[in-house]
Short mmCIF file of C-alpha atoms and ligand atoms in Angstrom, two decimals:
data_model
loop_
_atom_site.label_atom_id
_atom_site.label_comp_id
_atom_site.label_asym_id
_atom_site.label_seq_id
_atom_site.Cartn_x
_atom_site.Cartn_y
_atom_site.Cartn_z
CA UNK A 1 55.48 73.33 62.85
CA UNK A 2 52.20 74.01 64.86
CA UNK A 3 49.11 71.61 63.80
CA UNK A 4 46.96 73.29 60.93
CA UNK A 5 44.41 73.43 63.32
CA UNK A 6 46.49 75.31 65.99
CA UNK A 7 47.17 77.63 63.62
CA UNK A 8 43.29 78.19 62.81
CA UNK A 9 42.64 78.83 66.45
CA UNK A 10 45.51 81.85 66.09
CA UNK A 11 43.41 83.16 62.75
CA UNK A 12 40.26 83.02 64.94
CA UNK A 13 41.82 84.22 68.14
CA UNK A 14 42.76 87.45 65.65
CA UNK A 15 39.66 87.61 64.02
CA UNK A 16 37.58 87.30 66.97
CA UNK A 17 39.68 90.30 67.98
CA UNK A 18 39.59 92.50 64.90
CA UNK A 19 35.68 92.15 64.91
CA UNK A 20 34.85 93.69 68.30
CA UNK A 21 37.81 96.04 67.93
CA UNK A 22 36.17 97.21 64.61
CA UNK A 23 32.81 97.79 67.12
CA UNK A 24 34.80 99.45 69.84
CA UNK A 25 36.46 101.58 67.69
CA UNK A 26 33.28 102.51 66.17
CA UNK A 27 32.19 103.58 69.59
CA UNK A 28 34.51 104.54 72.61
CA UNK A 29 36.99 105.40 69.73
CA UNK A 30 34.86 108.26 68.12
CA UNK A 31 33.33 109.74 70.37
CA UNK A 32 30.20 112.17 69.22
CA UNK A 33 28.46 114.57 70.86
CA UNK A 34 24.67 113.81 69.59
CA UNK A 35 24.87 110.84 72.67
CA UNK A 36 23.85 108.29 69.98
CA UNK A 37 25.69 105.57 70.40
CA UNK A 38 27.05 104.26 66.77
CA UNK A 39 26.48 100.55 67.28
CA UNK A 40 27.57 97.55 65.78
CA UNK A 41 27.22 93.63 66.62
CA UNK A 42 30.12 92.00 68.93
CA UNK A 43 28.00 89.20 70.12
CA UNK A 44 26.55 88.23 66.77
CA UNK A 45 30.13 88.86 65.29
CA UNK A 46 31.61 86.08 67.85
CA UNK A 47 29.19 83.78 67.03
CA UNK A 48 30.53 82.82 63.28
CA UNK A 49 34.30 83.79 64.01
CA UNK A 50 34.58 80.28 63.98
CA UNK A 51 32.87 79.08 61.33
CA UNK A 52 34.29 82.29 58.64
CA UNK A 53 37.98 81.33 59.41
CA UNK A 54 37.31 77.16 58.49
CA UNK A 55 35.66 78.67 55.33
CA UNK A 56 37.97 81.60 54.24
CA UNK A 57 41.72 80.13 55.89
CA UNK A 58 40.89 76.11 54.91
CA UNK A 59 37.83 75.45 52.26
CA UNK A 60 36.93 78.28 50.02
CA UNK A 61 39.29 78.79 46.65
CA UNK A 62 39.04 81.94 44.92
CA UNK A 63 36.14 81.21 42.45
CA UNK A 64 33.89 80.96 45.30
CA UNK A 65 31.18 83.56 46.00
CA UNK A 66 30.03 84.33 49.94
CA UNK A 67 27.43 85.66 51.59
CA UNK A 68 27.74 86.55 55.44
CA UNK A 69 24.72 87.88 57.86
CA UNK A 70 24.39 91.20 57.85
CA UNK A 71 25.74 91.69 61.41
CA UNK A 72 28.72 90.13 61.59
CA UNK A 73 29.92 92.39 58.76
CA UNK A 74 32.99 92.97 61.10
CA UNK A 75 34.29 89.62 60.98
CA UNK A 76 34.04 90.01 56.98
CA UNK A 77 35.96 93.17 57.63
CA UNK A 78 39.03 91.33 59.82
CA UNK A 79 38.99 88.20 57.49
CA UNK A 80 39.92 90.85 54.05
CA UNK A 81 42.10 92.78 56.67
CA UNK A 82 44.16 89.59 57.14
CA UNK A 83 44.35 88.47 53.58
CA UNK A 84 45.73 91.78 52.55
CA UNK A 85 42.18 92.97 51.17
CA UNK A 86 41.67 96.09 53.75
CA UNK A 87 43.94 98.63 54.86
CA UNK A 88 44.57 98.83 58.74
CA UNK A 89 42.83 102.66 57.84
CA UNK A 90 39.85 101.29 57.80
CA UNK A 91 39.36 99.38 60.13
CA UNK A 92 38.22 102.06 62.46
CA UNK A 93 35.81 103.57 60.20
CA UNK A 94 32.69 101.34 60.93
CA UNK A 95 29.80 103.22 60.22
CA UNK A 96 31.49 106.61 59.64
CA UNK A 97 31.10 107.84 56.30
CA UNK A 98 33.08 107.05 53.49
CA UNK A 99 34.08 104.19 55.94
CA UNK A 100 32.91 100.27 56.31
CA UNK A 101 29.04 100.00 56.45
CA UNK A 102 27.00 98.90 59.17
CA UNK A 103 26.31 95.84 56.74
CA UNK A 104 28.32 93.95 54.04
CA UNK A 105 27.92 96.44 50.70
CA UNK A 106 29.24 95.50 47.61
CA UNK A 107 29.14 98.97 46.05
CA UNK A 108 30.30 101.24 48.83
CA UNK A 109 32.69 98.49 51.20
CA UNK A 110 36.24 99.43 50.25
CA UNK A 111 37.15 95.33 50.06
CA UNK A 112 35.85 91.92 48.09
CA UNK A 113 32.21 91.84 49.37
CA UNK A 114 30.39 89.48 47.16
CA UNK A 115 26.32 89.72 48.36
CA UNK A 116 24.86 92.83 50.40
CA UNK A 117 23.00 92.12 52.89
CA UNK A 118 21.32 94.03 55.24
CA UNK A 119 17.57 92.81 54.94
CA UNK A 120 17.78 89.48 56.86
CA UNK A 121 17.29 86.57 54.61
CA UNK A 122 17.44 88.25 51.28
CA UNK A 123 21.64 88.07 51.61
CA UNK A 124 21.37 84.21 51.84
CA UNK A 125 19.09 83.57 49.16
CA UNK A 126 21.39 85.92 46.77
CA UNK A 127 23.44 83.05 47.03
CA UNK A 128 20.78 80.27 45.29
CA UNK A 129 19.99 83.29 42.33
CA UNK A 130 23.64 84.04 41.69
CA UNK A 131 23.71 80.19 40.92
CA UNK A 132 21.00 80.23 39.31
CA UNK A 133 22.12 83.27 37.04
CA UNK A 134 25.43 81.86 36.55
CA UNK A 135 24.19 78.28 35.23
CA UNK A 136 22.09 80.15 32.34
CA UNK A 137 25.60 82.38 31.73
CA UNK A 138 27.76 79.06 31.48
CA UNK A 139 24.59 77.64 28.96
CA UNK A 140 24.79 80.83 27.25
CA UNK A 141 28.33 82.17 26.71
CA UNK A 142 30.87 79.52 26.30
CA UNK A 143 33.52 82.12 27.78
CA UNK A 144 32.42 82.48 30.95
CA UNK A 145 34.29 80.20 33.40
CA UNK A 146 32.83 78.01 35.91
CA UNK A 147 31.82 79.26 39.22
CA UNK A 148 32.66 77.58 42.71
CA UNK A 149 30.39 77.10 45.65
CA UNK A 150 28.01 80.04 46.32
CA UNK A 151 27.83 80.11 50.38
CA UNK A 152 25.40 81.81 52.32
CA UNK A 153 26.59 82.36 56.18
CA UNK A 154 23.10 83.09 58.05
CA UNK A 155 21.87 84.14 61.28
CA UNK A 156 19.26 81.62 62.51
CA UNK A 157 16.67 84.22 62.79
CA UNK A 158 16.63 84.55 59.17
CA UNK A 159 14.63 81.54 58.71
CA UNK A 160 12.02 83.46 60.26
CA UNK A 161 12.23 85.28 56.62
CA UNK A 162 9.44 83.84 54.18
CA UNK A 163 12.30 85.13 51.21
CA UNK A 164 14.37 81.84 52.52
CA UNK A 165 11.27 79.65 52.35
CA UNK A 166 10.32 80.60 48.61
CA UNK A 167 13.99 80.29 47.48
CA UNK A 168 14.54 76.72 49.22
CA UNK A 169 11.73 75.14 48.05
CA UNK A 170 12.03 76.28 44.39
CA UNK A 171 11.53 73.11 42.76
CA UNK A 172 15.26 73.90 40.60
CA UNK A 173 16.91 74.83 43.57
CA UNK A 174 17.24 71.16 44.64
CA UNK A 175 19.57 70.76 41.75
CA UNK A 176 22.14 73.54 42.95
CA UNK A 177 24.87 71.46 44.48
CA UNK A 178 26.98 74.60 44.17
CA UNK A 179 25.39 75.90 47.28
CA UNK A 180 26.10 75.79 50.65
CA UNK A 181 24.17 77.42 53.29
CA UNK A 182 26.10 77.46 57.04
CA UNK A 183 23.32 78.42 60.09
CA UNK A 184 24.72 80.15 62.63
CA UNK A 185 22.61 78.56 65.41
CA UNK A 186 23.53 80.59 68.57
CA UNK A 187 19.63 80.02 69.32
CA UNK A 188 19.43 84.12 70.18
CA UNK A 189 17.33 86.68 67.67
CA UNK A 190 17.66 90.61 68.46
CA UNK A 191 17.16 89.83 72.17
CA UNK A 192 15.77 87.03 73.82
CA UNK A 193 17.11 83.77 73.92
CA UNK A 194 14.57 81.61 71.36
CA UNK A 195 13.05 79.13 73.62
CA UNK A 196 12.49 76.04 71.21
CA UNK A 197 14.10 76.66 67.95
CA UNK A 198 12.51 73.85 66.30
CA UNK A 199 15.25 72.13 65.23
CA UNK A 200 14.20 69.32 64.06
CA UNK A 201 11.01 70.34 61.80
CA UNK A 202 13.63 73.19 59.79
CA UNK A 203 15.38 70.22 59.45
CA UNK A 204 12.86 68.72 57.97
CA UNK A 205 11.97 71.36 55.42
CA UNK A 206 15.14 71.57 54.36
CA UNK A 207 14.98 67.73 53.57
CA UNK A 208 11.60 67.56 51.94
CA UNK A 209 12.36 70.51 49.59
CA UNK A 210 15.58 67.81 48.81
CA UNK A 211 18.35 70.05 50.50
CA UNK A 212 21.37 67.81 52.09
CA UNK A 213 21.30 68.56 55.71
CA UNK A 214 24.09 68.71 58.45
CA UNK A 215 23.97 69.68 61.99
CA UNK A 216 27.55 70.02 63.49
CA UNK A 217 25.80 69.89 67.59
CA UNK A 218 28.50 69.16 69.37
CA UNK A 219 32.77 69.50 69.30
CA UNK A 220 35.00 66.70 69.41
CA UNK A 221 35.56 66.98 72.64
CA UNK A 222 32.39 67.24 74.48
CA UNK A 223 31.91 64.53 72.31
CA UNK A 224 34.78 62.23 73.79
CA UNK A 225 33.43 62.72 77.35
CA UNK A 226 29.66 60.82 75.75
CA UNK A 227 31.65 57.79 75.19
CA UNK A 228 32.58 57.60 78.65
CA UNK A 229 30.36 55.54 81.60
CA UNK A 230 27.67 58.27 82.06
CA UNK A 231 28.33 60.22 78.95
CA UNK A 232 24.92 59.19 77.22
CA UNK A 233 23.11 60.81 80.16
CA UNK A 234 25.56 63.93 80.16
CA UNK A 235 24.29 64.01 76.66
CA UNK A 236 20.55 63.62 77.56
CA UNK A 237 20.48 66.15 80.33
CA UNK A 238 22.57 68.76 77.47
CA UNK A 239 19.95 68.27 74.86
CA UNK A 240 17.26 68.14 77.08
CA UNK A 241 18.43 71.40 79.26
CA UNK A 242 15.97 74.29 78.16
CA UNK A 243 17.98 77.09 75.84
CA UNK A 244 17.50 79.40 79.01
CA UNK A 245 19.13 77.30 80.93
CA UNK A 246 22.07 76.25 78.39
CA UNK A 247 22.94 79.74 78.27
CA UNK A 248 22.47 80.38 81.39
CA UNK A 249 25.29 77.74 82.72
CA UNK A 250 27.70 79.20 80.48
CA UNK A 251 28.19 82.32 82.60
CA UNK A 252 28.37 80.95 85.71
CA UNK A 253 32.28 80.01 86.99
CA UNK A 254 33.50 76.69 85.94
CA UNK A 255 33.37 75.26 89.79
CA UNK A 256 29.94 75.96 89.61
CA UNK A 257 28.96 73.94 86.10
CA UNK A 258 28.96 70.82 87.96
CA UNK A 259 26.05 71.71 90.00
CA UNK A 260 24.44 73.45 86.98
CA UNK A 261 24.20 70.15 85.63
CA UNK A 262 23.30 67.87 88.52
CA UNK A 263 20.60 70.02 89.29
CA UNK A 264 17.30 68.16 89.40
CA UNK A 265 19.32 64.92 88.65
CA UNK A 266 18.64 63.14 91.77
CA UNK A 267 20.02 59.50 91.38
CA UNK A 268 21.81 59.91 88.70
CA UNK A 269 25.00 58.01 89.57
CA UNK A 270 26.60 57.65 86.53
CA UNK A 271 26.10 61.25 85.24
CA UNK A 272 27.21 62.11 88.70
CA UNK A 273 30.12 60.21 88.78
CA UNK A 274 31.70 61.39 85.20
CA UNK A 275 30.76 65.62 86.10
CA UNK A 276 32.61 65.27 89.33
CA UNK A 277 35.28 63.15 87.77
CA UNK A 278 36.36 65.95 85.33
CA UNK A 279 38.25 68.65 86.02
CA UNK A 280 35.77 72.40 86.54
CA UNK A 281 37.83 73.93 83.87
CA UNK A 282 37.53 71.06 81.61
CA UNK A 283 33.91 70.40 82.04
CA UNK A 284 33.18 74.12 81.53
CA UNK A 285 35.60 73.98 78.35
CA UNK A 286 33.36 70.74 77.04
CA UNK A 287 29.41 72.20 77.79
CA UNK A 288 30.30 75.10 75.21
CA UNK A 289 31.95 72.63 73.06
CA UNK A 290 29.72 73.16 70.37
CA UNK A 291 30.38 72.18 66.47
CA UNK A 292 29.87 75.62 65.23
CA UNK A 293 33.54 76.13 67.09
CA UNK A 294 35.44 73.22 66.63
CA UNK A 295 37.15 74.23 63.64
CA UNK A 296 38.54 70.73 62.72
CA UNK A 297 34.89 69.27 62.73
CA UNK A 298 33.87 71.79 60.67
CA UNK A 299 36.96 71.90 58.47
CA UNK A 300 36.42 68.16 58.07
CA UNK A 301 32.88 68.48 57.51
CA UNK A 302 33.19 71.55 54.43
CA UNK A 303 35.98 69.48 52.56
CA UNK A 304 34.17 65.45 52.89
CA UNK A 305 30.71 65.25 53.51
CA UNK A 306 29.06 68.28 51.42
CA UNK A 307 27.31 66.18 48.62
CA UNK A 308 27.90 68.24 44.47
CA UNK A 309 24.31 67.24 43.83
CA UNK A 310 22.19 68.75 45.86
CA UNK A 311 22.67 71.86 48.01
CA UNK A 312 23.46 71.53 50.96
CA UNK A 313 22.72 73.59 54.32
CA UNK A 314 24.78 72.65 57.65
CA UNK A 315 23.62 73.44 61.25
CA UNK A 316 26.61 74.75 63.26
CA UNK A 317 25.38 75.48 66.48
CA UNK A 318 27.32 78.18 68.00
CA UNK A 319 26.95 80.77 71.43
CA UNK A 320 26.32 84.04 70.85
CA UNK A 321 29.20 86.42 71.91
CA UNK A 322 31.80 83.26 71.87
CA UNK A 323 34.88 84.59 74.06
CA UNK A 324 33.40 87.16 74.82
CA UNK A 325 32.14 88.39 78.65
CA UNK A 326 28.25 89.04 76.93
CA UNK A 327 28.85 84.84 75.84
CA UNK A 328 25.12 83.55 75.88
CA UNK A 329 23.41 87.14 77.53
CA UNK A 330 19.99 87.30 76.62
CA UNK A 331 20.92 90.79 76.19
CA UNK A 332 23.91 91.02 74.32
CA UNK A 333 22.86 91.44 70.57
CA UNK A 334 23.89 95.32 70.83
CA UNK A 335 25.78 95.03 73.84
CA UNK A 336 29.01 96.84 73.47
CA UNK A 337 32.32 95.94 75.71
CA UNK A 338 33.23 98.38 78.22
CA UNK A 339 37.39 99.82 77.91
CA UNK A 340 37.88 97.11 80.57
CA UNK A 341 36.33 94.22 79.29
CA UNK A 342 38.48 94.89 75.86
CA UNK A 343 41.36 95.05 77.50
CA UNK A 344 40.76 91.96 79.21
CA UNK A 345 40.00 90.71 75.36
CA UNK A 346 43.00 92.14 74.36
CA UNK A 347 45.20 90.42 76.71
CA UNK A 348 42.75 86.95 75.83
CA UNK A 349 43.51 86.99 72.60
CA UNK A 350 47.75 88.05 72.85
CA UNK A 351 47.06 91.36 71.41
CA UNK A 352 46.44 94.99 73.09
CA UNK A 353 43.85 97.63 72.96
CA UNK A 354 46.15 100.24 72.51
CA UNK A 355 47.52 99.48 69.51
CA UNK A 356 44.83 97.38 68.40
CA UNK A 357 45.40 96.91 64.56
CA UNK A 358 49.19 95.18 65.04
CA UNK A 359 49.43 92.55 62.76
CA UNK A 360 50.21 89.53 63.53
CA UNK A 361 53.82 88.31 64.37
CA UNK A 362 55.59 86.50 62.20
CA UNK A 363 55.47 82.78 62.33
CA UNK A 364 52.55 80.16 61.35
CA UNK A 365 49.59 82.42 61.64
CA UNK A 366 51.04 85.18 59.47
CA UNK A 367 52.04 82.82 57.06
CA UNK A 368 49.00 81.09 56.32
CA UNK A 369 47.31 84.16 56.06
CA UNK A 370 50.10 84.95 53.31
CA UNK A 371 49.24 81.51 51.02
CA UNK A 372 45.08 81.83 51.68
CA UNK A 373 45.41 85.81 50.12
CA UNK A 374 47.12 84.09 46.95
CA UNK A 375 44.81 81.20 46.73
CA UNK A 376 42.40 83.53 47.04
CA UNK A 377 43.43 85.95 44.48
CA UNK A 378 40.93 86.41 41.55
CA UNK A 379 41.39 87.77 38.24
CA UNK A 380 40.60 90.86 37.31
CA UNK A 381 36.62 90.98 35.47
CA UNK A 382 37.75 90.40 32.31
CA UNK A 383 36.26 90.30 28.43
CA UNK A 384 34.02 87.18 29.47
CA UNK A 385 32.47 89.09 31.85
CA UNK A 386 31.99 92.04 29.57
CA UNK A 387 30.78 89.15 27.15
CA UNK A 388 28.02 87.45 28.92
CA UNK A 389 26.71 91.12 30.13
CA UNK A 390 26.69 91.60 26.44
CA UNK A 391 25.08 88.71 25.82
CA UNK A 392 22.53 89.55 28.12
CA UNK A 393 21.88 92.82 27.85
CA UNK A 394 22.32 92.83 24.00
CA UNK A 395 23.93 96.38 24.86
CA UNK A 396 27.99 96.81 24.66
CA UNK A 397 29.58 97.36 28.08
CA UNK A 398 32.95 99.12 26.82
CA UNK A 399 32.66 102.27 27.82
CA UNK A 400 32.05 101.77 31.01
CA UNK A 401 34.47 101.84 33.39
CA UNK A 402 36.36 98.66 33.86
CA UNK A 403 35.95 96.78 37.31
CA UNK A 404 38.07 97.12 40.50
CA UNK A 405 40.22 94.61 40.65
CA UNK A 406 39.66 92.27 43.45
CA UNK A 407 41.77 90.95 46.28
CA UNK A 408 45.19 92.98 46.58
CA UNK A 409 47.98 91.48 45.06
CA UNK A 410 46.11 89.63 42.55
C1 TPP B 1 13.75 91.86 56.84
C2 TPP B 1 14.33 92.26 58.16
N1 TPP B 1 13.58 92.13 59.29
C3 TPP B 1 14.10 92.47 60.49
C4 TPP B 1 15.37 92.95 60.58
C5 TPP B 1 15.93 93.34 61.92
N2 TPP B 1 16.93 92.33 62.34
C6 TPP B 1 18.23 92.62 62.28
S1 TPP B 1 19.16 91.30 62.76
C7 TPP B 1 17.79 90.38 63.09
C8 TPP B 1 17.90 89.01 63.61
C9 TPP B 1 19.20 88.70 64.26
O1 TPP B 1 19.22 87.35 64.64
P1 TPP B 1 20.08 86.29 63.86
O2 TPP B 1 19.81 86.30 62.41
O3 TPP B 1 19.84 85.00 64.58
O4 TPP B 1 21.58 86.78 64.03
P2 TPP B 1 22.46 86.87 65.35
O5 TPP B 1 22.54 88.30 65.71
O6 TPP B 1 21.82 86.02 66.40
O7 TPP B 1 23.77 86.33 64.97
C10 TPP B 1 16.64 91.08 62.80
C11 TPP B 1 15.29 90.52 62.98
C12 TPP B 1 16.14 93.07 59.39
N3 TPP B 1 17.42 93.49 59.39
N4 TPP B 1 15.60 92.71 58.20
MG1 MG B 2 20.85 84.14 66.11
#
């Protein structure tokens, strides 16, 4: 039996896959002769593979209610695909019509999309009003059941949005400990790498408006190498190490990340001592050894440390285009792989471009996937539903016609 968290890092290898084959197969895969390109996000997609499988294949349970950035609407599409919620069919329909949107849509996706998003911020504070909404349902209409968490996956650029600022710091909003917001911090906006995010004084604003906050920095592992003799100053020179200049060491070859970091570090033996003591591949492995990837850190840090009280908003710092060759480009927020770089993917991530939709093979993987779509499975909309809109509304709702039901199988 493979570790649960081996068998997350199969879900992600596959989802990581499905996502940019979703883009590619947007692109190279339908071709048109107008000579505009069709588009789609790989890079931002990447970026919360990660995060998406801890929530949807560990944490979330099936009264939970999600909202994910509007560009990484693929990896929404490749998480339903795997719990039975999307037909392979559509999965190379991005953006064609009648096919999956350009952004999550919860009237015209063919799966379980809870928020649309599309304008950045508004998805993520859908989250805090659906709360809100549902708290005066549950005061209102004993029948309606009680809801779960309502999560909000965002882009970091969408606390640029002054929506997120009048939502967080709505003085009832610090009561919602049904919501969880997860940043995506890959420290990249449409296309430059942001210089000094600022960390600390969002942080800070969360706090004051009396928001929990988390920031998952680094992985477990880079994390083992700080408790070694020189690893406070390996830390130091990582933190301190301008965003351009983070990114830029993650493209360069691992024999060459050594020198990245010993640049400018004249005299400093320790620091010296532990880079050139680890192995290139290692040390290459460990500088993008960020929390926003290591799924058992943020596994562990979903199920034990989100308080009920309060909301709660985590930090996962992540690279943009994760496992992919655009990792940490400046340029790569439309940046689409070339028929050789997904075939190199392909072959990454044990699957191949030409038959790209294969599920997966039997064994740990699949099976998970088969006990997350049943925990998942909701119930129908039912009379509550039609109930509280009732309620509401004081007009009957019977005549219209009755919802889809929502994931497959249930
Ligand atoms: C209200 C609004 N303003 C601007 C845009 C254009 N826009 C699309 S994505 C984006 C930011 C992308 O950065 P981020 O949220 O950090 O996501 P990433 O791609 O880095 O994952 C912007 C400004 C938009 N969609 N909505
Ligand atoms: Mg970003």
């Amino acid at each position: 039996m493979t570790d649960r968290i081996d068998v997350l890092r199969l879900i992600s290898r596959q989802v990581r896959w499905l996502s940019a084959a979703i883009v590619d197969a947007a692109n190279r895969g339908r071709p048109d002769d107008s000579g505009v390109k069709t588009g789609g996000h790989q890079a931002s997609s990447a970026s919360m593979v990660d995060i998406a499988v801890a929530l949807w294949f560990d944490q979330l349970s099936s009264r939970d209610r999600i909202s994910v950035k509007p560009h990484a609407s693929p990896v929404l599409h490749a998480v339903n695909h795997l719990l039975g919620d999307l037909d392979a069919t559509y999965l190379p329909t991005l953006r064609a019509e009648g096919g999956l949107q350009s952004y999550p849509s919860r009237s015209k996706d063919p799966d379980t999309v809870d928020f649309s998003t599309g304008s950045v911020g508004i998805g993520a504070t859908a989250t805090v009003w659906a709360a809100i909404a549902h708290r005066y349902l549950r005061s209102h209409v004993p029948e309606v059941e009680p809801a779960g968490r309502f999560v909000a996956l965002l882009g970091d650029a969408e606390l640029d949005e002054g929506a997120i600022w009048e939502a967080v710091a709505d003085p009832q909003v610090a009561r919602l400990g049904e919501v969880l917001w997860v940043v995506d911090m890959n420290r990249q906006s449409l296309d430059r790498v942001v210089p000094d995010i600022a960390i600390a004084r969002l942080e800070a604003m969360f706090e004051a408006a009396g928001w929990q906050v988390l920031t998952l920095k680094w992985g477990r592992l880079v994390s083992a190498l700080f408790e070694r003799e020189g690893g406070e100053e390996l830390r130091r020179r990582l933190e301190e190490m301008p965003n351009e200049e983070y990114q830029r060491m993650l493209r360069v070859a691992p024999d060459d990340v050594a020198d990245r970091l010993l640049a400018g570090q004249d005299g400093a033996a320790a620091l010296t001592r532990l880079v050139l003591d680890v192995p290139a591949e290692q040390l290459a492995a460990a500088v993008r050894d960020l929390g926003g990837h290591d799924l058992g850190l943020l596994v562990d840090t979903f199920a034990a440390d989100v308080d009920d009280d309060r909301p709660t908003v985590v930090f996962a710092y992540t690279v943009k285009g994760r496992g992919l060759p655009t990792e940490g480009h400046p340029q790569n927020h439309s940046a689409l792989l070339s028929e050789e770089q997904m075939r190199t993917l392909a072959h990454d991530c044990g699957t191949d471009l030409d038959d790209p939709w294969a599920p997966l093979e039997p064994g740990d993987a699949a099976d998970l996937c088969d006990v997350r779509r049943r925990v998942l499975a909701r119930e129908p909309a039912t009379a509550a539903r039609r109930c509280a809109s009732r309620a509401t509304s004081g007009t009957p709702t019977a005549s219209r016609s009755p919802p889809r039901p929502r994931w497959a199988g249930s």
